[in-house]
PDB file of C-alpha atoms in Angstrom:
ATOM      1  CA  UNK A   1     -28.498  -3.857  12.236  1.00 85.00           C
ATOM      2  CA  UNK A   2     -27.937  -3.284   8.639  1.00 94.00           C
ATOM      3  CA  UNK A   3     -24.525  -3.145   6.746  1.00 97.00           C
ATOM      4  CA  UNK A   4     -24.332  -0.950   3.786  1.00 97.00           C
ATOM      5  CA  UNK A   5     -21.338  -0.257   0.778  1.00 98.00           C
ATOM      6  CA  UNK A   6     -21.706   3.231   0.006  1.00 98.00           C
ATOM      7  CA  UNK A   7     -20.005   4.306  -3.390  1.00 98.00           C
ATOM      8  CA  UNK A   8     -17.365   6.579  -3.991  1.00 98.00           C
ATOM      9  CA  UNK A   9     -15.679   7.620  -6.276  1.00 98.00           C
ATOM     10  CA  UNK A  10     -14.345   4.477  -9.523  1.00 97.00           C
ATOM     11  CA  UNK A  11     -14.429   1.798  -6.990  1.00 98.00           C
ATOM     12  CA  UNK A  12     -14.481   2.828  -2.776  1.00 98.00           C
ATOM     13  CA  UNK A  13     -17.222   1.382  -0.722  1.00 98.00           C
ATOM     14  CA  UNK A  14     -17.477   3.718   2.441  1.00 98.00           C
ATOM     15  CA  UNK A  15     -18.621   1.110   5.086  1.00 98.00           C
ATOM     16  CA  UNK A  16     -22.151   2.270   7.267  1.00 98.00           C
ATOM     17  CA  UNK A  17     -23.194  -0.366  10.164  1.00 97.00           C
ATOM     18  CA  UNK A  18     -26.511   1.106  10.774  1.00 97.00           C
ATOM     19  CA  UNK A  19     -28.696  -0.002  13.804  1.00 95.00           C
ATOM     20  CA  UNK A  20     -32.383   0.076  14.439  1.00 93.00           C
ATOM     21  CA  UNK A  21     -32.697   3.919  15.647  1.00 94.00           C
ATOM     22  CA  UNK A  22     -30.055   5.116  12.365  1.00 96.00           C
ATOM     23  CA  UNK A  23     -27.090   5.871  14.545  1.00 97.00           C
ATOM     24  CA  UNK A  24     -24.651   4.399  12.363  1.00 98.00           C
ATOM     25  CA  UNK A  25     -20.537   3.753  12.074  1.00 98.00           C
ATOM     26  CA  UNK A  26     -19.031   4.835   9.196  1.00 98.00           C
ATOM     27  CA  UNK A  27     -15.355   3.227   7.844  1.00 98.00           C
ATOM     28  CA  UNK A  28     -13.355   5.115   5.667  1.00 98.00           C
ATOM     29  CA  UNK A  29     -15.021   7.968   4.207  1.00 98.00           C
ATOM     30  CA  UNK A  30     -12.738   9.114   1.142  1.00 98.00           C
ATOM     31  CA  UNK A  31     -15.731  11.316  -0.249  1.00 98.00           C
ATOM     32  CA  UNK A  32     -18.187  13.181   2.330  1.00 98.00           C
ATOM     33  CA  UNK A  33     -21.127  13.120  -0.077  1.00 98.00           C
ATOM     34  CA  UNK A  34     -22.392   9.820   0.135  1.00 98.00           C
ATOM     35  CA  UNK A  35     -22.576   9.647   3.720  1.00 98.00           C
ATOM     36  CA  UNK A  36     -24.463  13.220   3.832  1.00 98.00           C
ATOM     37  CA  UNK A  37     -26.914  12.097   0.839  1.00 98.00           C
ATOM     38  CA  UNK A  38     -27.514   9.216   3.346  1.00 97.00           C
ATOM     39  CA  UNK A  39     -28.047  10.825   5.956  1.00 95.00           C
ATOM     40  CA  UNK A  40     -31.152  12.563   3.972  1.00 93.00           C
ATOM     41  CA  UNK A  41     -32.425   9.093   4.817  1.00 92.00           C
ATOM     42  CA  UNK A  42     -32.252   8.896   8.321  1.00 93.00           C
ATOM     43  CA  UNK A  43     -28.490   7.821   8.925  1.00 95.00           C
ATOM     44  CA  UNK A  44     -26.634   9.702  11.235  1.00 96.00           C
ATOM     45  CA  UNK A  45     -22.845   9.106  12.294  1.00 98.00           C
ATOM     46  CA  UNK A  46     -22.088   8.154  15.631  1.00 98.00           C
ATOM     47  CA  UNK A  47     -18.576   7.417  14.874  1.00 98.00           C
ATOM     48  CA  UNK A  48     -15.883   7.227  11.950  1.00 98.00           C
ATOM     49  CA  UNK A  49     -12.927   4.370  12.211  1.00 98.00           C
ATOM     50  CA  UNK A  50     -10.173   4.630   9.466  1.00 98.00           C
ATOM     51  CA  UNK A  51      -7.858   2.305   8.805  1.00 98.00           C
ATOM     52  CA  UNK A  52      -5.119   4.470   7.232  1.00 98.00           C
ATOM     53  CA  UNK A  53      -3.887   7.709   5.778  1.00 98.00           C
ATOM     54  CA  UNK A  54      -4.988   7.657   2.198  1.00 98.00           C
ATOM     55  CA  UNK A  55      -6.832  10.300   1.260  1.00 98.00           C
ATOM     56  CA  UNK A  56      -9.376   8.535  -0.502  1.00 98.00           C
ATOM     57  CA  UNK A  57     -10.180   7.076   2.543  1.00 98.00           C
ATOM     58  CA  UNK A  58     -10.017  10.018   5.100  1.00 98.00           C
ATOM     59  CA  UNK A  59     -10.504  12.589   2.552  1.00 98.00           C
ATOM     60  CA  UNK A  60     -14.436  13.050   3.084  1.00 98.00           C
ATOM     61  CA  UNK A  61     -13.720  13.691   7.133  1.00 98.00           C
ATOM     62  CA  UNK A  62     -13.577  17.274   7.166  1.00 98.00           C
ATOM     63  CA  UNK A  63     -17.243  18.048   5.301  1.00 98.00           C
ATOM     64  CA  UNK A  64     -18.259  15.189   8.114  1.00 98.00           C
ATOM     65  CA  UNK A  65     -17.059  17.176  10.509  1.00 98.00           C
ATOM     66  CA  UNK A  66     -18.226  20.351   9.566  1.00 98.00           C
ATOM     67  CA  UNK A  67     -21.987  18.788   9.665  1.00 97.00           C
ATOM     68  CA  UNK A  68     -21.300  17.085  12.420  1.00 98.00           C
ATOM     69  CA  UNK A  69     -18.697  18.916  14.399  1.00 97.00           C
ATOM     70  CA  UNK A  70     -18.642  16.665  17.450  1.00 97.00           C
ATOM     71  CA  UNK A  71     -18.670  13.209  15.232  1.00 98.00           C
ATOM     72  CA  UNK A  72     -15.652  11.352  16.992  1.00 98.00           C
ATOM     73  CA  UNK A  73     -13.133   9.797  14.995  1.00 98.00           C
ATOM     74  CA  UNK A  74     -10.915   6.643  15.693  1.00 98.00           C
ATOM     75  CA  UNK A  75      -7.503   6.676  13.424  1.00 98.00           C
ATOM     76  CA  UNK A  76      -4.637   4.731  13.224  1.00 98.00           C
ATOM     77  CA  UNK A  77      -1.279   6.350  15.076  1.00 96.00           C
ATOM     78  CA  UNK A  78      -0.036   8.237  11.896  1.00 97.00           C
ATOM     79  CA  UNK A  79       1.232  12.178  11.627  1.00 96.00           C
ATOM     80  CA  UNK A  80      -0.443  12.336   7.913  1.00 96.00           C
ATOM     81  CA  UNK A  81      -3.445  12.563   9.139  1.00 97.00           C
ATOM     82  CA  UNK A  82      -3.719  15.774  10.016  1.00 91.00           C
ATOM     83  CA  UNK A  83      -7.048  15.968  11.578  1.00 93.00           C
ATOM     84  CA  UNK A  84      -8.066  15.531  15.692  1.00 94.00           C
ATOM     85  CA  UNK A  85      -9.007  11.663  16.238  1.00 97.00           C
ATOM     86  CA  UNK A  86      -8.680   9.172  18.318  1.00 97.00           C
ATOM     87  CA  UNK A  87      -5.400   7.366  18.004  1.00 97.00           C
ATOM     88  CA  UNK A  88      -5.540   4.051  18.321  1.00 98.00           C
ATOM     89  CA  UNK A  89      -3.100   1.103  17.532  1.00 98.00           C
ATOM     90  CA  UNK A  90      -3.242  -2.848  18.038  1.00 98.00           C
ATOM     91  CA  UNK A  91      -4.702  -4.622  20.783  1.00 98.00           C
ATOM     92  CA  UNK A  92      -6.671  -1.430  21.346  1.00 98.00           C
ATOM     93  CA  UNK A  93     -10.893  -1.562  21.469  1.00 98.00           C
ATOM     94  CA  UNK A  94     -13.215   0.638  19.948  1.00 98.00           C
ATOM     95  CA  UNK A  95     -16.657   0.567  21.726  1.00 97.00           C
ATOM     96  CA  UNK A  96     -19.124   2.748  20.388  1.00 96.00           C
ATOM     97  CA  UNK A  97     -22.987   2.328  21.354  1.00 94.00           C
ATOM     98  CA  UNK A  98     -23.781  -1.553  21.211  1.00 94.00           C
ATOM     99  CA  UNK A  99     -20.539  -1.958  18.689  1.00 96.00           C
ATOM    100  CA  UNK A 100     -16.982  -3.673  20.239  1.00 97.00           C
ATOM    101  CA  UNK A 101     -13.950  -3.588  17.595  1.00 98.00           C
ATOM    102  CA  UNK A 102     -11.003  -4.628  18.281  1.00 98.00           C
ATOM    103  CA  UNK A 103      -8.386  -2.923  16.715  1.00 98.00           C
ATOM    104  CA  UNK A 104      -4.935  -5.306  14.524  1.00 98.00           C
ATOM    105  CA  UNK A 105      -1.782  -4.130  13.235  1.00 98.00           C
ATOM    106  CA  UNK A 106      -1.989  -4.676   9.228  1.00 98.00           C
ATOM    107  CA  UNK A 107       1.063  -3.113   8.166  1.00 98.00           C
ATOM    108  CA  UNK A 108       1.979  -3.680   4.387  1.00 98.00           C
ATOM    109  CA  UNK A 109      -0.241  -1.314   2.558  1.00 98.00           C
ATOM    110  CA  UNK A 110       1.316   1.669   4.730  1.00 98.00           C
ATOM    111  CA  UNK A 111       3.412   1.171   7.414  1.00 97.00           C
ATOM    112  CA  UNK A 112       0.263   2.024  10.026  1.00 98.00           C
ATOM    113  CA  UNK A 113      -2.745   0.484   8.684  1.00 98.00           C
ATOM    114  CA  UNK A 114      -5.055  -0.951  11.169  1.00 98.00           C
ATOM    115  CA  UNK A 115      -8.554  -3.035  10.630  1.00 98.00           C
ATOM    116  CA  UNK A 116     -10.971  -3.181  12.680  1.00 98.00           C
ATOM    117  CA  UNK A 117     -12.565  -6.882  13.809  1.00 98.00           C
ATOM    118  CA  UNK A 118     -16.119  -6.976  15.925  1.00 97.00           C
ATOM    119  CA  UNK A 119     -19.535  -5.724  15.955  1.00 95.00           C
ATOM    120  CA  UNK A 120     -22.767  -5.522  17.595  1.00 85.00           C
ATOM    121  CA  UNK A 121     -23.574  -7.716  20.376  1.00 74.00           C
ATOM    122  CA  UNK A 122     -26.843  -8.916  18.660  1.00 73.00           C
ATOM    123  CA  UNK A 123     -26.301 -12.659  17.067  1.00 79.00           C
ATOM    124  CA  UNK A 124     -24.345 -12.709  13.657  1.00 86.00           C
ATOM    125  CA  UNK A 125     -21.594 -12.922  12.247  1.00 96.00           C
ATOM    126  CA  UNK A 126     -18.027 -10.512  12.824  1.00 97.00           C
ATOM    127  CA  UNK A 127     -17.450  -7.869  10.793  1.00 98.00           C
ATOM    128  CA  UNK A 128     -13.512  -7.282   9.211  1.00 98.00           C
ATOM    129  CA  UNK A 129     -12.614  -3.451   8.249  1.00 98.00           C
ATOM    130  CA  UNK A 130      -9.716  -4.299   6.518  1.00 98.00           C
ATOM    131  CA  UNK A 131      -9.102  -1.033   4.471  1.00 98.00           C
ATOM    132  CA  UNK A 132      -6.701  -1.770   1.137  1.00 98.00           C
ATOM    133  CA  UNK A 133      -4.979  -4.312   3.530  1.00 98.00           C
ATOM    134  CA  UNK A 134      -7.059  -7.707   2.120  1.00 98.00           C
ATOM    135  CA  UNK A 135      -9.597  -7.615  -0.963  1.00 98.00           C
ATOM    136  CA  UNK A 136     -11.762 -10.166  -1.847  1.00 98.00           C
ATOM    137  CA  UNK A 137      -9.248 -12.794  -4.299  1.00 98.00           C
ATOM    138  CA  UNK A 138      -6.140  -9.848  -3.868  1.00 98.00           C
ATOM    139  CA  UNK A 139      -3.980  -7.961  -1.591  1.00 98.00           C
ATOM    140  CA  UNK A 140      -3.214  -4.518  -1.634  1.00 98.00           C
ATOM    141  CA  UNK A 141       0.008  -3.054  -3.038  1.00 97.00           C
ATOM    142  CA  UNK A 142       2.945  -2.699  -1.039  1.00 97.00           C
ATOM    143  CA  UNK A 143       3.128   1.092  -0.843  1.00 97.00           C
ATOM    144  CA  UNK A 144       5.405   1.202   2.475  1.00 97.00           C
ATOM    145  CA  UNK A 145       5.422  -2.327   4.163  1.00 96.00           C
ATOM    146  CA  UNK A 146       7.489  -5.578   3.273  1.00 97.00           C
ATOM    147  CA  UNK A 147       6.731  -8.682   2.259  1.00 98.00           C
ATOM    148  CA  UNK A 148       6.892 -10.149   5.779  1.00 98.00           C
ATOM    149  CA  UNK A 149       4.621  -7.498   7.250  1.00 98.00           C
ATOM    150  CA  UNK A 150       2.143  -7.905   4.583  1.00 98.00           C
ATOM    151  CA  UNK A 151       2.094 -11.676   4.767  1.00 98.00           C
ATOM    152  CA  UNK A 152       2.253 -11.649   8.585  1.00 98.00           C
ATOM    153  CA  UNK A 153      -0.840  -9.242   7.984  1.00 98.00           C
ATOM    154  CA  UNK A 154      -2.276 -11.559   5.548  1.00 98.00           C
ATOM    155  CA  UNK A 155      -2.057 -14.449   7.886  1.00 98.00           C
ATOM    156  CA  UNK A 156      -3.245 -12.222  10.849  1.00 98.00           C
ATOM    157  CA  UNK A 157      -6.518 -12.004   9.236  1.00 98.00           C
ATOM    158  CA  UNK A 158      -7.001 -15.040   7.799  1.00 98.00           C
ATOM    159  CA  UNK A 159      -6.595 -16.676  11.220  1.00 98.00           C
ATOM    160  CA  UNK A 160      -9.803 -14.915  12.437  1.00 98.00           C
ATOM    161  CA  UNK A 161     -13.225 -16.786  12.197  1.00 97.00           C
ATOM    162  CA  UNK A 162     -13.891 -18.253   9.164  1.00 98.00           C
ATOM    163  CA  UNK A 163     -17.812 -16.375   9.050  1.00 97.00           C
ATOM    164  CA  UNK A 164     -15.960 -12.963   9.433  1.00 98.00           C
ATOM    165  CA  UNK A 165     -17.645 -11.006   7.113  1.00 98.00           C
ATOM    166  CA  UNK A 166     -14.600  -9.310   4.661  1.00 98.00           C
ATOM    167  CA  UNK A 167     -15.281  -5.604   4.297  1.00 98.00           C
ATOM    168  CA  UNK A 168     -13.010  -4.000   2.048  1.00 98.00           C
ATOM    169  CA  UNK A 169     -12.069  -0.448   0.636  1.00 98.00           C
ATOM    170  CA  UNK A 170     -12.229  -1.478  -2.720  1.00 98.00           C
ATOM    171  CA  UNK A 171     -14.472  -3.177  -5.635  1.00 98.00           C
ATOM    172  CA  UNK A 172     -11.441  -5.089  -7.187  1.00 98.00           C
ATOM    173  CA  UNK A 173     -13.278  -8.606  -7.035  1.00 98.00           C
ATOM    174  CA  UNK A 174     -13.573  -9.086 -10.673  1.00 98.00           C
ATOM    175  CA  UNK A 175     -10.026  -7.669 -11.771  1.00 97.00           C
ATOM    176  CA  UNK A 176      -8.186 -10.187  -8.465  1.00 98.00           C
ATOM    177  CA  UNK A 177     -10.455 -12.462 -10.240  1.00 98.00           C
ATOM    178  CA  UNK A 178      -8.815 -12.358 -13.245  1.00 98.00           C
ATOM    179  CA  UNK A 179      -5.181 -12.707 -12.310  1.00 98.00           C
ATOM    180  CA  UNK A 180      -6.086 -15.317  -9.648  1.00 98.00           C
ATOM    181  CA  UNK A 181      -7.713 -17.117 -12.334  1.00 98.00           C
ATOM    182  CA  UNK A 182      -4.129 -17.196 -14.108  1.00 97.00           C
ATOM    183  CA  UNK A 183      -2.258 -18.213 -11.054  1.00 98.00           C
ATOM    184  CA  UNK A 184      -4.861 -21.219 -10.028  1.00 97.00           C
ATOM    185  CA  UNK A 185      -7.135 -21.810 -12.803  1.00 97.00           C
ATOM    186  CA  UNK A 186      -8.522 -25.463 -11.567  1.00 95.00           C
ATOM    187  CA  UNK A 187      -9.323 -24.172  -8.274  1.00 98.00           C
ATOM    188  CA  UNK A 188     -13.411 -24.836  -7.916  1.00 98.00           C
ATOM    189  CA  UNK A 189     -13.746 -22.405  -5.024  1.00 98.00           C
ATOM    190  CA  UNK A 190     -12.324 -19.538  -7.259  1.00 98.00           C
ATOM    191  CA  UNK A 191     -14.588 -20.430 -10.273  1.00 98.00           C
ATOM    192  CA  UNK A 192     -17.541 -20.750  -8.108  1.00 98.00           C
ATOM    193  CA  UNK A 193     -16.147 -17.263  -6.489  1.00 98.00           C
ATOM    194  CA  UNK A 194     -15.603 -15.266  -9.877  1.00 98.00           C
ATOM    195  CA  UNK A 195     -19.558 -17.028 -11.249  1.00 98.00           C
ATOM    196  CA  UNK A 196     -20.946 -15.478  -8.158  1.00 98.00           C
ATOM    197  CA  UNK A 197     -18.929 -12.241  -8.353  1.00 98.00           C
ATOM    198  CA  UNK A 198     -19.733 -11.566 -11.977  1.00 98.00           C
ATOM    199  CA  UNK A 199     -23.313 -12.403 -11.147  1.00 98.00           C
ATOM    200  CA  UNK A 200     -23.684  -9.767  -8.620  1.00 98.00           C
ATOM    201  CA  UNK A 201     -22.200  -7.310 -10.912  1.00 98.00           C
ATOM    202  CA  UNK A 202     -24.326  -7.571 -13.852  1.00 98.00           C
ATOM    203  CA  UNK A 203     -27.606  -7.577 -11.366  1.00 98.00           C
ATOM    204  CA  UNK A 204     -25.253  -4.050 -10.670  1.00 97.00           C
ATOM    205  CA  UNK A 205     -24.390  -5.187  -6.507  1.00 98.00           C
ATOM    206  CA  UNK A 206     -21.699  -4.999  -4.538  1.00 98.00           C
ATOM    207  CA  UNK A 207     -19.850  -8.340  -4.706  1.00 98.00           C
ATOM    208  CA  UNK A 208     -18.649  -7.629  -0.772  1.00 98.00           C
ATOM    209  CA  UNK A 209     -18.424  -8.565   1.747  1.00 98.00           C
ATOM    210  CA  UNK A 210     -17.109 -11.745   1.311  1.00 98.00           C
ATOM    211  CA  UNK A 211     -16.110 -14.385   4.143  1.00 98.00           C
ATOM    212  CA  UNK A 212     -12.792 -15.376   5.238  1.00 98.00           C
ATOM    213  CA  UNK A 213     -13.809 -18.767   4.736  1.00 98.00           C
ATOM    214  CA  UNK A 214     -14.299 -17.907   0.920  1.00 98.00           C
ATOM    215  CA  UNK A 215     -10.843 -16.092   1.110  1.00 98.00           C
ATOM    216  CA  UNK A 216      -8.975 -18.982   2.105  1.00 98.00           C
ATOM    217  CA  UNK A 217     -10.266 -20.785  -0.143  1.00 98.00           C
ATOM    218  CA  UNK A 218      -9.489 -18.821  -3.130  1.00 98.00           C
ATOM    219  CA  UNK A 219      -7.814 -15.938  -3.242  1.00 98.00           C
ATOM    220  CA  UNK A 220      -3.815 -16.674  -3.987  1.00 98.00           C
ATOM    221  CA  UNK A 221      -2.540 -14.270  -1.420  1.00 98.00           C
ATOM    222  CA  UNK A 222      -3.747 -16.659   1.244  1.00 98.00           C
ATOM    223  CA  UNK A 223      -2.808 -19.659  -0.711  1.00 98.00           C
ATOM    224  CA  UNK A 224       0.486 -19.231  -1.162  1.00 97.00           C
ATOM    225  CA  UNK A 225       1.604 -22.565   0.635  1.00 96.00           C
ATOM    226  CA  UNK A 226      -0.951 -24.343  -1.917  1.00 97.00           C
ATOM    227  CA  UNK A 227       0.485 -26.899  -4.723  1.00 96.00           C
ATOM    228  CA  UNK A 228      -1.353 -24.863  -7.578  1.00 96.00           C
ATOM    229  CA  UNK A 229      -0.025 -21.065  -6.603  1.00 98.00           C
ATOM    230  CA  UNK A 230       3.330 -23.464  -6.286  1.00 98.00           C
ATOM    231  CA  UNK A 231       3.353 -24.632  -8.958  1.00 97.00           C
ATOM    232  CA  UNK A 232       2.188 -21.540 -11.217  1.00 98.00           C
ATOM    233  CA  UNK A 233       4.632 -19.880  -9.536  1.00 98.00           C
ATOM    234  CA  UNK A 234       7.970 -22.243 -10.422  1.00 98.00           C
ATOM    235  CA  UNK A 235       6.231 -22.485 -13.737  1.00 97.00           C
ATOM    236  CA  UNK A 236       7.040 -18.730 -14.169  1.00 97.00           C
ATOM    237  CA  UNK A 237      10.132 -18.163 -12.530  1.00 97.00           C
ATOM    238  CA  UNK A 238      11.514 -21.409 -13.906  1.00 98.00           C
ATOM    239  CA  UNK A 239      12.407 -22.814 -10.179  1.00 97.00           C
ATOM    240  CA  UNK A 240      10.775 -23.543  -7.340  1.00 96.00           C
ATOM    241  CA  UNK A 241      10.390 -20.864  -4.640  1.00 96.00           C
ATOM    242  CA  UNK A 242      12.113 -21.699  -1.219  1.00 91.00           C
ATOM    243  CA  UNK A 243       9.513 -20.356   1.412  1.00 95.00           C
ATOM    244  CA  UNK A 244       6.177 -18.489   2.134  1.00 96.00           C
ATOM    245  CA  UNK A 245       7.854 -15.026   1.835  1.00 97.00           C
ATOM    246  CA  UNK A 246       9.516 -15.880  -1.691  1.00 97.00           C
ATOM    247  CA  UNK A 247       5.871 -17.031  -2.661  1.00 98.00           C
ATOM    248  CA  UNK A 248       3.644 -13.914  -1.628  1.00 98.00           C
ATOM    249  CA  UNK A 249       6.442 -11.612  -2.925  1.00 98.00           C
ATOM    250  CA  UNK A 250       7.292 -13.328  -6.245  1.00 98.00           C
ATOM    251  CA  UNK A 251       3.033 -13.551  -6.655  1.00 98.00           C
ATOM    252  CA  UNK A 252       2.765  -9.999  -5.564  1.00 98.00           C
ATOM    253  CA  UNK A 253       5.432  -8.927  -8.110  1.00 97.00           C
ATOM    254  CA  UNK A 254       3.300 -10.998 -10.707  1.00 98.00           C
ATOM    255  CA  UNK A 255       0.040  -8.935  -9.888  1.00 97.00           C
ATOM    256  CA  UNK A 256       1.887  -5.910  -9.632  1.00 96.00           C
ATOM    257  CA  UNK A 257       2.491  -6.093 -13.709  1.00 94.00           C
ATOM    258  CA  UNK A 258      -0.580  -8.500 -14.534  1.00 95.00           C
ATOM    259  CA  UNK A 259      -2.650  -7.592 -17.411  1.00 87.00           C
ATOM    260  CA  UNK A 260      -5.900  -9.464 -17.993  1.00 75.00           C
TER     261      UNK A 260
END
């Protein structure tokens, strides 16, 4: 089984989990073209799973669809998108072929984003779908959600296996690395993070999927019980913050106007 980042557009990565005979998943497909210039290749959808209503995320569905006019799609429970699918919604599972996902709230990002945690039943490790719900060292904006529902999404995910492979909607790495350099600068798991990030950059690679494990240990968003985001944070505010909800939304506000 192979597990590819398509590019799209500045900075998407449409998802493909691709097994032996080509049949292949495909998460989020904002643009149509790279998923029909790989099927030139040999790749043919089985299935699409979204994880919410942004078009450059659902966008490339319909020239999908028009190729593929059968190709079943599994959506999050949301009017905007106005296409047939498969609505689906936590607790829910998504089996297609040898693939099992189980479907989780995310809320935050919008108020119905969904990821998608599983995959094949060959050894290795779980894949995440998180959509713009977690990047690797960030969060997503608040667009619709709160800061409890993003946190409680936040700590949703992070609670899952620690070898959960972290496949995201976005190639932000280097930017999150940047401001989460200014919130926790002596951190060694982010420095040995944003080294191996920039690395895989210049050699012109994807620098996803991460692990949760690496998240955990260094992106802020999931650190923000730790005595560095602390303490950058009541260095900035002049005060302390109170609780976990103050901390995520008084770092989120931070990121929200961060300039590197």
């Amino acid at each position: 089984m192979r597990l590819i980042a398509l590019p799209a557009f500045e900075d998407n990565y449409i998802w493909a989990l691709v097994d032996d005979e080509g049949d292949a998943l495909i998460v989020d497909p904002g643009d149509g073209a790279p998923v029909l210039a790989a099927s030139q290749q040999g790749l043919w959808p089985a299935a699409v799973l979204l994880t919410h209503h942004h078009n450059d995320h659902i966008g490339g569905v319909a020239a999908l669809r028009e190729r593929w006019p059968t190709l079943p799609v599994y959506a999050p429970q949301d009017e905007r998108i106005g296409f047939d699918a498969h609505q689906v919604g936590d607790g829910d599972t998504v089996t297609v072929k040898q693939w099992r996902f189980q479907v989780l709230a995310v809320p935050g990002h919008t108020r119905s984003h969904i990821a998608y945690h599983g995959g094949g039943q060959e050894p290795g490790p779980p894949l995440l779908f998180c959509g713009d719900t977690l990047f690797s060292l960030g969060c997503g904006r608040m667009f619709e959600g709160t800061p409890v529902q993003m946190l409680g999404s936040l700590d949703r995910l992070a609670a899952l296996p620690g070898q959960t492979l972290v496949c995201c909607g976005h190639e932000y790495t280097l930017a999150n690395a940047a401001f989460a350099l200014a919130v926790d600068p002596t951190n060694p798991a982010l420095r040995r993070r944003h080294e191996e990030a920039n690395a895989m950059r210049q050699a012109g690679r994807p620098t996803l999927p991460s692990t949760l494990a690496q998240e955990c240990q260094a992106n802020p968003f999931l650190r923000v019980d730790s005595e560095g985001v602390r303490a950058a944070l009541a260095h900035r505010l002049g005060r302390p913050v109170t609780n976990q909800v103050e901390a995520f939304a008084e770092l989120r506000r931070w990121k929200d106007g961060f300039r590197a």
